[in-house]
Protein backbone atom coordinates (compact mmCIF):
# COMPACT_ATOMS: atom_id res chain seq x y z
CA UNK A 1 0.00 0.00 0.00
CA UNK A 2 1.33 3.47 -0.86
CA UNK A 3 2.30 5.98 1.84
CA UNK A 4 -0.58 8.20 0.70
CA UNK A 5 -3.21 5.54 1.32
CA UNK A 6 -1.55 4.57 4.59
CA UNK A 7 -2.09 8.20 5.60
CA UNK A 8 -5.79 7.96 4.69
CA UNK A 9 -6.09 4.80 6.75
CA UNK A 10 -4.44 6.49 9.73
CA UNK A 11 -6.99 9.33 9.57
CA UNK A 12 -9.80 6.81 9.55
CA UNK A 13 -8.49 4.98 12.60
CA UNK A 14 -7.32 8.01 14.58
CA UNK A 15 -10.86 9.36 14.50
CA UNK A 16 -12.07 5.99 15.80
CA UNK A 17 -14.24 4.55 13.06
CA UNK A 18 -13.63 0.93 13.92
CA UNK A 19 -16.52 0.83 16.37
CA UNK A 20 -20.15 1.36 15.58
CA UNK A 21 -21.82 4.15 17.58
CA UNK A 22 -24.23 1.66 19.18
CA UNK A 23 -21.39 -0.62 20.31
CA UNK A 24 -19.01 1.91 21.85
CA UNK A 25 -19.84 0.97 25.42
CA UNK A 26 -17.86 2.57 28.25
CA UNK A 27 -17.34 6.31 28.47
CA UNK A 28 -13.92 7.64 29.48
CA UNK A 29 -15.07 11.27 29.83
CA UNK A 30 -18.17 13.45 29.70
CA UNK A 31 -17.91 16.99 28.30
CA UNK A 32 -20.98 19.10 29.02
CA UNK A 33 -23.10 15.98 28.69
CA UNK A 34 -21.40 14.72 25.51
CA UNK A 35 -19.56 11.37 25.85
CA UNK A 36 -16.03 10.52 24.80
CA UNK A 37 -16.06 6.76 24.36
CA UNK A 38 -13.31 4.51 25.65
CA UNK A 39 -13.11 2.72 22.29
CA UNK A 40 -12.43 6.00 20.44
CA UNK A 41 -9.85 7.00 23.04
CA UNK A 42 -8.04 3.65 22.88
CA UNK A 43 -7.97 3.70 19.09
CA UNK A 44 -6.53 7.20 19.08
CA UNK A 45 -3.80 6.15 21.50
CA UNK A 46 -3.00 3.06 19.45
CA UNK A 47 -2.35 5.23 16.39
CA UNK A 48 -0.38 7.92 18.23
CA UNK A 49 3.29 7.51 17.25
CA UNK A 50 4.49 9.12 20.51
CA UNK A 51 3.44 6.07 22.51
CA UNK A 52 5.83 3.92 20.49
CA UNK A 53 8.65 6.12 21.79
CA UNK A 54 7.45 6.20 25.40
CA UNK A 55 9.08 3.65 27.67
CA UNK A 56 8.70 4.97 31.21
CA UNK A 57 5.28 4.24 32.71
CA UNK A 58 4.93 7.79 34.05
CA UNK A 59 5.67 9.30 30.63
CA UNK A 60 3.17 6.97 28.98
CA UNK A 61 0.49 8.00 31.48
CA UNK A 62 1.14 11.71 30.84
CA UNK A 63 0.84 11.12 27.11
CA UNK A 64 -2.45 9.30 27.64
CA UNK A 65 -3.77 12.25 29.62
CA UNK A 66 -2.67 14.64 26.88
CA UNK A 67 -4.37 12.51 24.26
CA UNK A 68 -7.64 12.62 26.20
CA UNK A 69 -7.22 16.36 26.74
CA UNK A 70 -7.00 16.86 22.96
CA UNK A 71 -10.23 14.91 22.49
CA UNK A 72 -11.90 17.07 25.15
CA UNK A 73 -10.62 20.22 23.41
CA UNK A 74 -12.17 19.05 20.14
CA UNK A 75 -15.50 18.35 21.82
CA UNK A 76 -15.51 21.80 23.46
CA UNK A 77 -14.83 23.51 20.12
CA UNK A 78 -17.56 21.48 18.38
CA UNK A 79 -19.99 22.47 21.12
CA UNK A 80 -19.04 26.12 20.63
CA UNK A 81 -19.70 25.70 16.90
CA UNK A 82 -23.20 24.41 17.70
CA UNK A 83 -23.80 27.34 20.06
CA UNK A 84 -22.71 29.89 17.44
CA UNK A 85 -24.58 28.17 14.61
CA UNK A 86 -21.41 27.58 12.59
CA UNK A 87 -21.71 24.85 9.97
CA UNK A 88 -19.72 23.33 7.12
CA UNK A 89 -21.68 23.24 3.88
CA UNK A 90 -21.64 20.30 1.48
CA UNK A 91 -19.83 22.53 -1.01
CA UNK A 92 -17.06 23.30 1.50
CA UNK A 93 -16.72 19.62 2.34
CA UNK A 94 -16.53 18.53 -1.30
CA UNK A 95 -13.91 21.21 -2.04
CA UNK A 96 -11.76 19.87 0.80
CA UNK A 97 -12.19 16.24 -0.25
CA UNK A 98 -11.31 17.07 -3.85
CA UNK A 99 -7.83 18.14 -2.74
CA UNK A 100 -7.35 15.07 -0.53
CA UNK A 101 -8.45 11.92 -2.28
CA UNK A 102 -10.04 10.34 -5.35
CA UNK A 103 -13.01 8.53 -3.83
CA UNK A 104 -13.64 6.62 -7.06
CA UNK A 105 -10.13 5.13 -7.26
CA UNK A 106 -9.83 1.37 -6.75
CA UNK A 107 -7.05 1.74 -4.15
CA UNK A 108 -9.23 4.13 -2.16
CA UNK A 109 -12.10 1.66 -2.05
CA UNK A 110 -9.73 -1.05 -0.83
CA UNK A 111 -8.58 1.17 2.03
CA UNK A 112 -12.14 1.71 3.21
CA UNK A 113 -12.94 -2.00 2.92
CA UNK A 114 -9.89 -2.92 4.99
CA UNK A 115 -10.72 -0.34 7.65
CA UNK A 116 -14.28 -1.57 8.09
CA UNK A 117 -15.69 1.92 7.68
CA UNK A 118 -17.72 3.67 5.01
CA UNK A 119 -17.09 6.70 2.84
CA UNK A 120 -20.05 8.43 4.51
CA UNK A 121 -18.54 8.01 7.98
CA UNK A 122 -15.16 9.23 6.78
CA UNK A 123 -16.73 12.29 5.16
CA UNK A 124 -18.46 13.19 8.41
CA UNK A 125 -15.18 13.03 10.29
CA UNK A 126 -13.56 15.34 7.75
CA UNK A 127 -16.57 17.64 8.13
CA UNK A 128 -15.89 17.76 11.89
CA UNK A 129 -12.24 18.60 11.28
CA UNK A 130 -13.27 21.43 8.94
CA UNK A 131 -15.84 22.64 11.45
CA UNK A 132 -13.20 22.88 14.17
CA UNK A 133 -10.93 24.94 11.90
CA UNK A 134 -13.79 27.15 10.76
CA UNK A 135 -14.94 27.79 14.33
CA UNK A 136 -11.46 28.80 15.47
CA UNK A 137 -11.09 31.19 12.51
CA UNK A 138 -14.55 32.68 13.08
CA UNK A 139 -14.00 33.27 16.79
CA UNK A 140 -10.47 34.64 16.55
CA UNK A 141 -10.39 36.54 13.25
CA UNK A 142 -12.21 39.66 14.48
CA UNK A 143 -10.01 39.84 17.61
CA UNK A 144 -6.69 39.91 15.77
CA UNK A 145 -5.25 43.39 15.29
CA UNK A 146 -1.65 44.47 14.78
CA UNK A 147 -0.91 48.20 14.64
CA UNK A 148 1.65 49.83 12.36
CA UNK A 149 3.61 50.94 15.42
CA UNK A 150 3.94 47.32 16.58
CA UNK A 151 5.13 46.28 13.13
CA UNK A 152 7.65 49.12 12.94
CA UNK A 153 8.95 48.39 16.44
CA UNK A 154 9.49 44.75 15.49
CA UNK A 155 11.25 45.79 12.29
CA UNK A 156 13.65 48.12 14.11
CA UNK A 157 14.52 45.43 16.65
CA UNK A 158 15.05 42.74 14.00
CA UNK A 159 16.17 44.72 10.96
CA UNK A 160 19.18 42.47 10.34
CA UNK A 161 16.87 39.53 9.62
CA UNK A 162 15.03 41.22 6.76
CA UNK A 163 16.93 41.10 3.51
CA UNK A 164 16.87 39.64 0.04
CA UNK A 165 19.70 37.10 -0.29
CA UNK A 166 22.09 36.90 -3.21
CA UNK A 167 20.18 35.79 -6.30
CA UNK A 168 20.74 34.98 -9.93
CA UNK A 169 18.36 35.12 -12.87
CA UNK A 170 19.05 32.23 -15.21
CA UNK A 171 17.73 30.32 -18.19
CA UNK A 172 18.11 26.58 -18.60
CA UNK A 173 18.04 23.97 -21.34
CA UNK A 174 17.79 20.41 -20.04
CA UNK A 175 17.92 17.34 -22.30
CA UNK A 176 18.47 13.65 -21.58
CA UNK A 177 20.84 12.87 -24.49
CA UNK A 178 24.44 14.09 -24.43
CA UNK A 179 24.71 14.19 -28.23
CA UNK A 180 21.72 16.51 -28.52
CA UNK A 181 23.06 18.67 -25.71
CA UNK A 182 26.38 19.06 -27.57
CA UNK A 183 24.55 20.09 -30.75
CA UNK A 184 22.47 22.69 -28.88
CA UNK A 185 25.57 24.09 -27.18
CA UNK A 186 27.31 24.42 -30.56
CA UNK A 187 24.32 26.35 -31.94
CA UNK A 188 24.39 28.67 -28.93
CA UNK A 189 28.12 29.28 -29.38
CA UNK A 190 27.36 30.20 -32.99
CA UNK A 191 24.87 32.86 -31.85
CA UNK A 192 21.51 31.04 -31.78
CA UNK A 193 18.82 32.46 -29.50
CA UNK A 194 18.80 30.66 -26.12
CA UNK A 195 15.07 31.13 -25.55
CA UNK A 196 14.11 29.71 -28.93
CA UNK A 197 16.29 26.62 -28.48
CA UNK A 198 14.93 26.12 -24.96
CA UNK A 199 11.36 26.15 -26.26
CA UNK A 200 12.28 23.73 -29.04
CA UNK A 201 14.46 21.20 -27.21
CA UNK A 202 14.37 21.57 -23.42
CA UNK A 203 12.60 18.85 -21.43
CA UNK A 204 12.18 20.91 -18.25
CA UNK A 205 8.87 22.60 -17.25
CA UNK A 206 10.13 26.15 -17.90
CA UNK A 207 10.85 25.33 -21.58
CA UNK A 208 7.66 27.09 -22.71
CA UNK A 209 9.00 30.27 -21.09
CA UNK A 210 12.22 30.12 -23.06
CA UNK A 211 13.94 28.26 -20.23
CA UNK A 212 13.54 31.22 -17.87
CA UNK A 213 13.83 30.06 -14.24
CA UNK A 214 13.47 33.61 -12.94
CA UNK A 215 15.31 34.78 -9.85
CA UNK A 216 16.66 31.96 -7.68
CA UNK A 217 19.07 31.66 -4.78
CA UNK A 218 22.17 29.74 -5.91
CA UNK A 219 21.95 27.51 -2.82
CA UNK A 220 18.62 26.18 -4.11
CA UNK A 221 20.32 24.71 -7.18
CA UNK A 222 22.33 21.52 -7.68
CA UNK A 223 25.90 21.89 -6.44
CA UNK A 224 27.32 21.33 -9.93
CA UNK A 225 25.12 24.15 -11.27
CA UNK A 226 26.11 26.44 -8.41
CA UNK A 227 29.79 25.98 -9.23
CA UNK A 228 29.30 26.58 -12.95
CA UNK A 229 27.10 29.65 -12.45
CA UNK A 230 29.70 31.04 -10.05
CA UNK A 231 32.15 31.23 -12.96
CA UNK A 232 29.79 33.03 -15.34
CA UNK A 233 29.34 36.71 -16.07
CA UNK A 234 25.91 38.08 -17.05
CA UNK A 235 25.15 37.10 -20.64
CA UNK A 236 27.52 34.12 -20.66
CA UNK A 237 26.53 30.50 -21.34
CA UNK A 238 27.82 27.54 -19.35
CA UNK A 239 29.48 24.38 -20.56
CA UNK A 240 27.49 21.14 -20.34
CA UNK A 241 26.68 20.17 -16.76
CA UNK A 242 25.69 16.55 -16.19
CA UNK A 243 23.36 15.52 -13.36
CA UNK A 244 20.94 12.71 -12.55
CA UNK A 245 18.30 14.70 -14.46
CA UNK A 246 20.26 14.88 -17.70
CA UNK A 247 22.47 17.51 -19.35
CA UNK A 248 22.06 21.17 -18.40
CA UNK A 249 23.03 24.30 -20.30
CA UNK A 250 22.69 27.50 -18.28
CA UNK A 251 22.65 31.13 -19.33
CA UNK A 252 23.26 33.72 -16.62
CA UNK A 253 21.06 36.76 -17.26
CA UNK A 254 21.65 38.84 -14.11
CA UNK A 255 23.17 38.79 -10.64
CA UNK A 256 21.82 40.57 -7.56
CA UNK A 257 23.73 41.03 -4.32
CA UNK A 258 22.16 40.78 -0.88
CA UNK A 259 19.84 43.74 -0.26
CA UNK A 260 18.45 45.06 3.03
CA UNK A 261 14.63 45.28 2.97
CA UNK A 262 13.17 48.62 4.02
CA UNK A 263 10.18 48.82 6.35
CA UNK A 264 7.50 48.81 3.64
CA UNK A 265 9.06 45.78 1.96
CA UNK A 266 9.30 43.83 5.22
CA UNK A 267 5.91 44.94 6.57
CA UNK A 268 3.69 42.17 5.05
CA UNK A 269 5.91 39.38 6.38
CA UNK A 270 6.15 40.96 9.84
CA UNK A 271 2.39 41.57 10.02
CA UNK A 272 1.63 37.96 9.11
CA UNK A 273 4.09 36.65 11.71
CA UNK A 274 2.73 38.89 14.49
CA UNK A 275 -0.86 37.99 13.59
CA UNK A 276 -0.07 34.28 13.86
CA UNK A 277 1.58 34.84 17.23
CA UNK A 278 -1.42 36.82 18.45
CA UNK A 279 -3.82 34.15 17.14
CA UNK A 280 -1.99 31.49 19.13
CA UNK A 281 -2.20 33.57 22.30
CA UNK A 282 -5.90 34.32 21.76
CA UNK A 283 -6.63 30.67 20.98
CA UNK A 284 -4.99 29.46 24.19
CA UNK A 285 -6.90 32.07 26.22
CA UNK A 286 -10.19 31.22 24.47
CA UNK A 287 -9.69 27.49 24.97
CA UNK A 288 -8.81 28.02 28.62
CA UNK A 289 -12.10 29.89 29.01
CA UNK A 290 -14.04 27.00 27.45
CA UNK A 291 -12.40 24.59 29.90
CA UNK A 292 -13.25 26.78 32.88
CA UNK A 293 -16.94 26.96 31.92
CA UNK A 294 -17.23 23.29 31.00
CA UNK A 295 -18.58 20.43 33.09
CA UNK A 296 -16.01 17.69 32.57
CA UNK A 297 -15.99 14.27 34.24
CA UNK A 298 -13.13 11.83 33.61
CA UNK A 299 -13.08 8.16 34.54
CA UNK A 300 -9.37 7.93 35.41
CA UNK A 301 -9.65 4.20 36.12
CA UNK A 302 -10.15 3.60 32.39
CA UNK A 303 -6.96 5.41 31.34
Coordinates of C-alpha atoms in Angstrom, one line a residue:
X1 CA 0.0 0.0 0.0
X2 CA 1.3 3.5 -0.9
X3 CA 2.3 6.0 1.8
X4 CA -0.6 8.2 0.7
X5 CA -3.2 5.5 1.3
X6 CA -1.5 4.6 4.6
X7 CA -2.1 8.2 5.6
X8 CA -5.8 8.0 4.7
X9 CA -6.1 4.8 6.7
X10 CA -4.4 6.5 9.7
X11 CA -7.0 9.3 9.6
X12 CA -9.8 6.8 9.5
X13 CA -8.5 5.0 12.6
X14 CA -7.3 8.0 14.6
X15 CA -10.9 9.4 14.5
X16 CA -12.1 6.0 15.8
X17 CA -14.2 4.5 13.1
X18 CA -13.6 0.9 13.9
X19 CA -16.5 0.8 16.4
X20 CA -20.2 1.4 15.6
X21 CA -21.8 4.1 17.6
X22 CA -24.2 1.7 19.2
X23 CA -21.4 -0.6 20.3
X24 CA -19.0 1.9 21.8
X25 CA -19.8 1.0 25.4
X26 CA -17.9 2.6 28.3
X27 CA -17.3 6.3 28.5
X28 CA -13.9 7.6 29.5
X29 CA -15.1 11.3 29.8
X30 CA -18.2 13.5 29.7
X31 CA -17.9 17.0 28.3
X32 CA -21.0 19.1 29.0
X33 CA -23.1 16.0 28.7
X34 CA -21.4 14.7 25.5
X35 CA -19.6 11.4 25.9
X36 CA -16.0 10.5 24.8
X37 CA -16.1 6.8 24.4
X38 CA -13.3 4.5 25.7
X39 CA -13.1 2.7 22.3
X40 CA -12.4 6.0 20.4
X41 CA -9.9 7.0 23.0
X42 CA -8.0 3.7 22.9
X43 CA -8.0 3.7 19.1
X44 CA -6.5 7.2 19.1
X45 CA -3.8 6.2 21.5
X46 CA -3.0 3.1 19.4
X47 CA -2.4 5.2 16.4
X48 CA -0.4 7.9 18.2
X49 CA 3.3 7.5 17.3
X50 CA 4.5 9.1 20.5
X51 CA 3.4 6.1 22.5
X52 CA 5.8 3.9 20.5
X53 CA 8.7 6.1 21.8
X54 CA 7.4 6.2 25.4
X55 CA 9.1 3.7 27.7
X56 CA 8.7 5.0 31.2
X57 CA 5.3 4.2 32.7
X58 CA 4.9 7.8 34.0
X59 CA 5.7 9.3 30.6
X60 CA 3.2 7.0 29.0
X61 CA 0.5 8.0 31.5
X62 CA 1.1 11.7 30.8
X63 CA 0.8 11.1 27.1
X64 CA -2.4 9.3 27.6
X65 CA -3.8 12.3 29.6
X66 CA -2.7 14.6 26.9
X67 CA -4.4 12.5 24.3
X68 CA -7.6 12.6 26.2
X69 CA -7.2 16.4 26.7
X70 CA -7.0 16.9 23.0
X71 CA -10.2 14.9 22.5
X72 CA -11.9 17.1 25.1
X73 CA -10.6 20.2 23.4
X74 CA -12.2 19.0 20.1
X75 CA -15.5 18.4 21.8
X76 CA -15.5 21.8 23.5
X77 CA -14.8 23.5 20.1
X78 CA -17.6 21.5 18.4
X79 CA -20.0 22.5 21.1
X80 CA -19.0 26.1 20.6
X81 CA -19.7 25.7 16.9
X82 CA -23.2 24.4 17.7
X83 CA -23.8 27.3 20.1
X84 CA -22.7 29.9 17.4
X85 CA -24.6 28.2 14.6
X86 CA -21.4 27.6 12.6
X87 CA -21.7 24.8 10.0
X88 CA -19.7 23.3 7.1
X89 CA -21.7 23.2 3.9
X90 CA -21.6 20.3 1.5
X91 CA -19.8 22.5 -1.0
X92 CA -17.1 23.3 1.5
X93 CA -16.7 19.6 2.3
X94 CA -16.5 18.5 -1.3
X95 CA -13.9 21.2 -2.0
X96 CA -11.8 19.9 0.8
X97 CA -12.2 16.2 -0.2
X98 CA -11.3 17.1 -3.9
X99 CA -7.8 18.1 -2.7
X100 CA -7.4 15.1 -0.5
X101 CA -8.5 11.9 -2.3
X102 CA -10.0 10.3 -5.4
X103 CA -13.0 8.5 -3.8
X104 CA -13.6 6.6 -7.1
X105 CA -10.1 5.1 -7.3
X106 CA -9.8 1.4 -6.7
X107 CA -7.1 1.7 -4.1
X108 CA -9.2 4.1 -2.2
X109 CA -12.1 1.7 -2.1
X110 CA -9.7 -1.1 -0.8
X111 CA -8.6 1.2 2.0
X112 CA -12.1 1.7 3.2
X113 CA -12.9 -2.0 2.9
X114 CA -9.9 -2.9 5.0
X115 CA -10.7 -0.3 7.6
X116 CA -14.3 -1.6 8.1
X117 CA -15.7 1.9 7.7
X118 CA -17.7 3.7 5.0
X119 CA -17.1 6.7 2.8
X120 CA -20.1 8.4 4.5
X121 CA -18.5 8.0 8.0
X122 CA -15.2 9.2 6.8
X123 CA -16.7 12.3 5.2
X124 CA -18.5 13.2 8.4
X125 CA -15.2 13.0 10.3
X126 CA -13.6 15.3 7.8
X127 CA -16.6 17.6 8.1
X128 CA -15.9 17.8 11.9
X129 CA -12.2 18.6 11.3
X130 CA -13.3 21.4 8.9
X131 CA -15.8 22.6 11.5
X132 CA -13.2 22.9 14.2
X133 CA -10.9 24.9 11.9
X134 CA -13.8 27.2 10.8
X135 CA -14.9 27.8 14.3
X136 CA -11.5 28.8 15.5
X137 CA -11.1 31.2 12.5
X138 CA -14.6 32.7 13.1
X139 CA -14.0 33.3 16.8
X140 CA -10.5 34.6 16.5
X141 CA -10.4 36.5 13.3
X142 CA -12.2 39.7 14.5
X143 CA -10.0 39.8 17.6
X144 CA -6.7 39.9 15.8
X145 CA -5.3 43.4 15.3
X146 CA -1.6 44.5 14.8
X147 CA -0.9 48.2 14.6
X148 CA 1.7 49.8 12.4
X149 CA 3.6 50.9 15.4
X150 CA 3.9 47.3 16.6
X151 CA 5.1 46.3 13.1
X152 CA 7.7 49.1 12.9
X153 CA 9.0 48.4 16.4
X154 CA 9.5 44.7 15.5
X155 CA 11.3 45.8 12.3
X156 CA 13.6 48.1 14.1
X157 CA 14.5 45.4 16.7
X158 CA 15.1 42.7 14.0
X159 CA 16.2 44.7 11.0
X160 CA 19.2 42.5 10.3
X161 CA 16.9 39.5 9.6
X162 CA 15.0 41.2 6.8
X163 CA 16.9 41.1 3.5
X164 CA 16.9 39.6 0.0
X165 CA 19.7 37.1 -0.3
X166 CA 22.1 36.9 -3.2
X167 CA 20.2 35.8 -6.3
X168 CA 20.7 35.0 -9.9
X169 CA 18.4 35.1 -12.9
X170 CA 19.1 32.2 -15.2
X171 CA 17.7 30.3 -18.2
X172 CA 18.1 26.6 -18.6
X173 CA 18.0 24.0 -21.3
X174 CA 17.8 20.4 -20.0
X175 CA 17.9 17.3 -22.3
X176 CA 18.5 13.7 -21.6
X177 CA 20.8 12.9 -24.5
X178 CA 24.4 14.1 -24.4
X179 CA 24.7 14.2 -28.2
X180 CA 21.7 16.5 -28.5
X181 CA 23.1 18.7 -25.7
X182 CA 26.4 19.1 -27.6
X183 CA 24.5 20.1 -30.8
X184 CA 22.5 22.7 -28.9
X185 CA 25.6 24.1 -27.2
X186 CA 27.3 24.4 -30.6
X187 CA 24.3 26.4 -31.9
X188 CA 24.4 28.7 -28.9
X189 CA 28.1 29.3 -29.4
X190 CA 27.4 30.2 -33.0
X191 CA 24.9 32.9 -31.9
X192 CA 21.5 31.0 -31.8
X193 CA 18.8 32.5 -29.5
X194 CA 18.8 30.7 -26.1
X195 CA 15.1 31.1 -25.5
X196 CA 14.1 29.7 -28.9
X197 CA 16.3 26.6 -28.5
X198 CA 14.9 26.1 -25.0
X199 CA 11.4 26.1 -26.3
X200 CA 12.3 23.7 -29.0
X201 CA 14.5 21.2 -27.2
X202 CA 14.4 21.6 -23.4
X203 CA 12.6 18.8 -21.4
X204 CA 12.2 20.9 -18.3
X205 CA 8.9 22.6 -17.3
X206 CA 10.1 26.1 -17.9
X207 CA 10.9 25.3 -21.6
X208 CA 7.7 27.1 -22.7
X209 CA 9.0 30.3 -21.1
X210 CA 12.2 30.1 -23.1
X211 CA 13.9 28.3 -20.2
X212 CA 13.5 31.2 -17.9
X213 CA 13.8 30.1 -14.2
X214 CA 13.5 33.6 -12.9
X215 CA 15.3 34.8 -9.8
X216 CA 16.7 32.0 -7.7
X217 CA 19.1 31.7 -4.8
X218 CA 22.2 29.7 -5.9
X219 CA 21.9 27.5 -2.8
X220 CA 18.6 26.2 -4.1
X221 CA 20.3 24.7 -7.2
X222 CA 22.3 21.5 -7.7
X223 CA 25.9 21.9 -6.4
X224 CA 27.3 21.3 -9.9
X225 CA 25.1 24.1 -11.3
X226 CA 26.1 26.4 -8.4
X227 CA 29.8 26.0 -9.2
X228 CA 29.3 26.6 -12.9
X229 CA 27.1 29.6 -12.4
X230 CA 29.7 31.0 -10.1
X231 CA 32.2 31.2 -13.0
X232 CA 29.8 33.0 -15.3
X233 CA 29.3 36.7 -16.1
X234 CA 25.9 38.1 -17.0
X235 CA 25.2 37.1 -20.6
X236 CA 27.5 34.1 -20.7
X237 CA 26.5 30.5 -21.3
X238 CA 27.8 27.5 -19.4
X239 CA 29.5 24.4 -20.6
X240 CA 27.5 21.1 -20.3
X241 CA 26.7 20.2 -16.8
X242 CA 25.7 16.5 -16.2
X243 CA 23.4 15.5 -13.4
X244 CA 20.9 12.7 -12.5
X245 CA 18.3 14.7 -14.5
X246 CA 20.3 14.9 -17.7
X247 CA 22.5 17.5 -19.4
X248 CA 22.1 21.2 -18.4
X249 CA 23.0 24.3 -20.3
X250 CA 22.7 27.5 -18.3
X251 CA 22.6 31.1 -19.3
X252 CA 23.3 33.7 -16.6
X253 CA 21.1 36.8 -17.3
X254 CA 21.7 38.8 -14.1
X255 CA 23.2 38.8 -10.6
X256 CA 21.8 40.6 -7.6
X257 CA 23.7 41.0 -4.3
X258 CA 22.2 40.8 -0.9
X259 CA 19.8 43.7 -0.3
X260 CA 18.4 45.1 3.0
X261 CA 14.6 45.3 3.0
X262 CA 13.2 48.6 4.0
X263 CA 10.2 48.8 6.4
X264 CA 7.5 48.8 3.6
X265 CA 9.1 45.8 2.0
X266 CA 9.3 43.8 5.2
X267 CA 5.9 44.9 6.6
X268 CA 3.7 42.2 5.0
X269 CA 5.9 39.4 6.4
X270 CA 6.1 41.0 9.8
X271 CA 2.4 41.6 10.0
X272 CA 1.6 38.0 9.1
X273 CA 4.1 36.7 11.7
X274 CA 2.7 38.9 14.5
X275 CA -0.9 38.0 13.6
X276 CA -0.1 34.3 13.9
X277 CA 1.6 34.8 17.2
X278 CA -1.4 36.8 18.4
X279 CA -3.8 34.1 17.1
X280 CA -2.0 31.5 19.1
X281 CA -2.2 33.6 22.3
X282 CA -5.9 34.3 21.8
X283 CA -6.6 30.7 21.0
X284 CA -5.0 29.5 24.2
X285 CA -6.9 32.1 26.2
X286 CA -10.2 31.2 24.5
X287 CA -9.7 27.5 25.0
X288 CA -8.8 28.0 28.6
X289 CA -12.1 29.9 29.0
X290 CA -14.0 27.0 27.5
X291 CA -12.4 24.6 29.9
X292 CA -13.3 26.8 32.9
X293 CA -16.9 27.0 31.9
X294 CA -17.2 23.3 31.0
X295 CA -18.6 20.4 33.1
X296 CA -16.0 17.7 32.6
X297 CA -16.0 14.3 34.2
X298 CA -13.1 11.8 33.6
X299 CA -13.1 8.2 34.5
X300 CA -9.4 7.9 35.4
X301 CA -9.7 4.2 36.1
X302 CA -10.1 3.6 32.4
X303 CA -7.0 5.4 31.3

